[in-house]
mmCIF file of C-alpha atoms in Angstrom:
data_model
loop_
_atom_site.group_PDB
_atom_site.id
_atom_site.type_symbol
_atom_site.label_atom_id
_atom_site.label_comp_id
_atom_site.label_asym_id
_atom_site.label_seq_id
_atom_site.Cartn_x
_atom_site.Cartn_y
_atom_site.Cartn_z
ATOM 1 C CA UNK A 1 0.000 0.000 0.000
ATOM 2 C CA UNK A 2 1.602 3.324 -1.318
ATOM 3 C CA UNK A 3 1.509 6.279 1.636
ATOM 4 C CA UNK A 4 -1.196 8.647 1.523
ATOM 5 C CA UNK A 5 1.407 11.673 1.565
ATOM 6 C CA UNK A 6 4.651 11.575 0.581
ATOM 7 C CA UNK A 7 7.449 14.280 1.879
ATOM 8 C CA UNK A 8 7.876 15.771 -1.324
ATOM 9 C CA UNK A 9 4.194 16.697 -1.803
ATOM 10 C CA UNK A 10 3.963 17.558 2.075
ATOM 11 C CA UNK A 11 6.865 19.880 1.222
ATOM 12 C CA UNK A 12 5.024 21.343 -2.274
ATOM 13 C CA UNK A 13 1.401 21.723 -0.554
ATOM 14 C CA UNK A 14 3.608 23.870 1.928
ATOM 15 C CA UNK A 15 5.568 26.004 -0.354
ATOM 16 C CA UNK A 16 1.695 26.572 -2.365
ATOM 17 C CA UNK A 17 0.091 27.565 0.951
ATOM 18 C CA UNK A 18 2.674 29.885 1.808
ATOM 19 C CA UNK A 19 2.382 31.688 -1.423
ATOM 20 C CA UNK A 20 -0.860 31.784 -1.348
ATOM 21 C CA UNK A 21 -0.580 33.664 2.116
ATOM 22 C CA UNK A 22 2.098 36.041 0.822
ATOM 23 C CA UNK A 23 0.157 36.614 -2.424
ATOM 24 C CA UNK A 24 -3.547 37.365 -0.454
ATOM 25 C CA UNK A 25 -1.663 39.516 2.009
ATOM 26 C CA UNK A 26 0.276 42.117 -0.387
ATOM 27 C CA UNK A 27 -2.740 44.047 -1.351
ATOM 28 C CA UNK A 28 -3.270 44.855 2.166
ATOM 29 C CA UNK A 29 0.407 45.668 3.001
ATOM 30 C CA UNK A 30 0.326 47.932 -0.094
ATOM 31 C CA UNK A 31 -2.812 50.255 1.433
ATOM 32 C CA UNK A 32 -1.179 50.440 4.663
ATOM 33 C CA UNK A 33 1.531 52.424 3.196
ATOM 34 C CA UNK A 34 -0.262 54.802 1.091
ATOM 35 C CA UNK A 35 0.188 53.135 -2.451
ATOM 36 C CA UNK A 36 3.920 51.566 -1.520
ATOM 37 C CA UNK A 37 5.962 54.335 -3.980
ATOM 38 C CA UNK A 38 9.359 53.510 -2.887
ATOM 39 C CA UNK A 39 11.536 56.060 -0.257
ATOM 40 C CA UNK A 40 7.926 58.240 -0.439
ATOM 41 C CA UNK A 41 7.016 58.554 3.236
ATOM 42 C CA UNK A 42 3.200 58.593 3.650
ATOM 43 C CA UNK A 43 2.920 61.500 6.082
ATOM 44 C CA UNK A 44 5.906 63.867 4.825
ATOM 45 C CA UNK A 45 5.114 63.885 1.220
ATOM 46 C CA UNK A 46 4.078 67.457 0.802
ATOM 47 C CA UNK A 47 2.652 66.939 -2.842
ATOM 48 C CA UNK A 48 -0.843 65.462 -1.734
ATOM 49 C CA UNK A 49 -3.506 68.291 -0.857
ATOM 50 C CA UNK A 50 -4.532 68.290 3.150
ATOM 51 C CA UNK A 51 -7.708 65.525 4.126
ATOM 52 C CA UNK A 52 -10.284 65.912 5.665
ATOM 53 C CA UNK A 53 -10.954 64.133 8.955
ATOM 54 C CA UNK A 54 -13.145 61.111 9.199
ATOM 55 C CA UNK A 55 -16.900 61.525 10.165
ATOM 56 C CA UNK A 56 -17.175 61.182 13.896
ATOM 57 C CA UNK A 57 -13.140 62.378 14.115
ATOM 58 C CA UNK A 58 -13.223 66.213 13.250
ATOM 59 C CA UNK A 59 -11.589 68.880 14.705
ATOM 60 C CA UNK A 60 -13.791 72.521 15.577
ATOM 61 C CA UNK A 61 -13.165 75.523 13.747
ATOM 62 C CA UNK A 62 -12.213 78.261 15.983
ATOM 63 C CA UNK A 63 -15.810 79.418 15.778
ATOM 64 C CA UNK A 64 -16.741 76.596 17.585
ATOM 65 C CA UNK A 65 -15.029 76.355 20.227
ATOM 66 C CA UNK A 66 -16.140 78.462 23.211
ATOM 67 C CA UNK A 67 -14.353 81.542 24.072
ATOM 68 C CA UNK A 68 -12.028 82.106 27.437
ATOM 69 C CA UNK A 69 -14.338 85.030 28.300
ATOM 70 C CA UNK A 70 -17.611 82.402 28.836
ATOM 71 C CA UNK A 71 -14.957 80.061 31.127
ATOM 72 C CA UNK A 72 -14.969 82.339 33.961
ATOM 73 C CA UNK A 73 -18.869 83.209 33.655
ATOM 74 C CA UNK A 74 -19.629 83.913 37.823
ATOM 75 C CA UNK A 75 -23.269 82.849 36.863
ATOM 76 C CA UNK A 76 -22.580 78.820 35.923
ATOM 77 C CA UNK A 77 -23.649 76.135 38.643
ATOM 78 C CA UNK A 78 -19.909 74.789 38.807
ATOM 79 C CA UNK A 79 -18.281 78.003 39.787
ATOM 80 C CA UNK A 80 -20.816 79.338 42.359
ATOM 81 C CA UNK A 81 -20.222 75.854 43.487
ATOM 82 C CA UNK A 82 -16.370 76.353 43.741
ATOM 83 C CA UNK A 83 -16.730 80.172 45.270
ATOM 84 C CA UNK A 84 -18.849 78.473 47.865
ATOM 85 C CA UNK A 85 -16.386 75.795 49.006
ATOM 86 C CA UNK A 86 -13.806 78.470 48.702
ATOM 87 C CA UNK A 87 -15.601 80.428 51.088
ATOM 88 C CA UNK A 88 -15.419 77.309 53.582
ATOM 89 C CA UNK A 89 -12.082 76.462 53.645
ATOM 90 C CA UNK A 90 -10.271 79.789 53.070
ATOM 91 C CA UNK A 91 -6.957 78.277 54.737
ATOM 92 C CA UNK A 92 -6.712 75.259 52.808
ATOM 93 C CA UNK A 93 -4.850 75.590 49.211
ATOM 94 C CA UNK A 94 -6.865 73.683 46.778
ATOM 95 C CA UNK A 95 -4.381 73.617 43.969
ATOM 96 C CA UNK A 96 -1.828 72.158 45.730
#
């Protein structure tokens, strides 16, 4: 009775499973590095016009984000909340 598997198509199912892994997982190396242009760094090529952040990821304009005047606003919950505990333990340093 002949074997079932031999080495030498052990050793060639091997070698066409492993190129089939190498094969299936270049396309995915490749978009990892931006397109894979050789000695092109992804993030210091100057050439490519700014993106846009992802939905969900965005930075504020400067519009949007509130001014330092409204931080200090005596009339919000939090800070007649601090005043008041200031008030109460006047010899105790908080920031320290």
């Amino acid at each position: 009775m002949r074997e079932l598997f031999t080495r030498k198509s052990i050793g060639a199912e091997f070698m066409a499973a492993a190129a089939l892994v190498v094969l299936s997982a270049g396309p995915a190396a490749m978009a990892q590095t931006g397109g894979g242009s050789p000695g092109s760094p992804g993030a210091a090529n100057q050439s490519q016009p700014t993106r846009e952040a992802p939905i969900g990821h965005r930075q504020p304009r400067a519009d949007q984000v509130p001014s330092e005047k409204n931080l200090s606003n005596p009339n919000d919950p939090l800070n007649k909340e601090n005043a008041a505990l200031d008030r109460k333990i006047k010899s105790i340093c908080r920031g320290c």
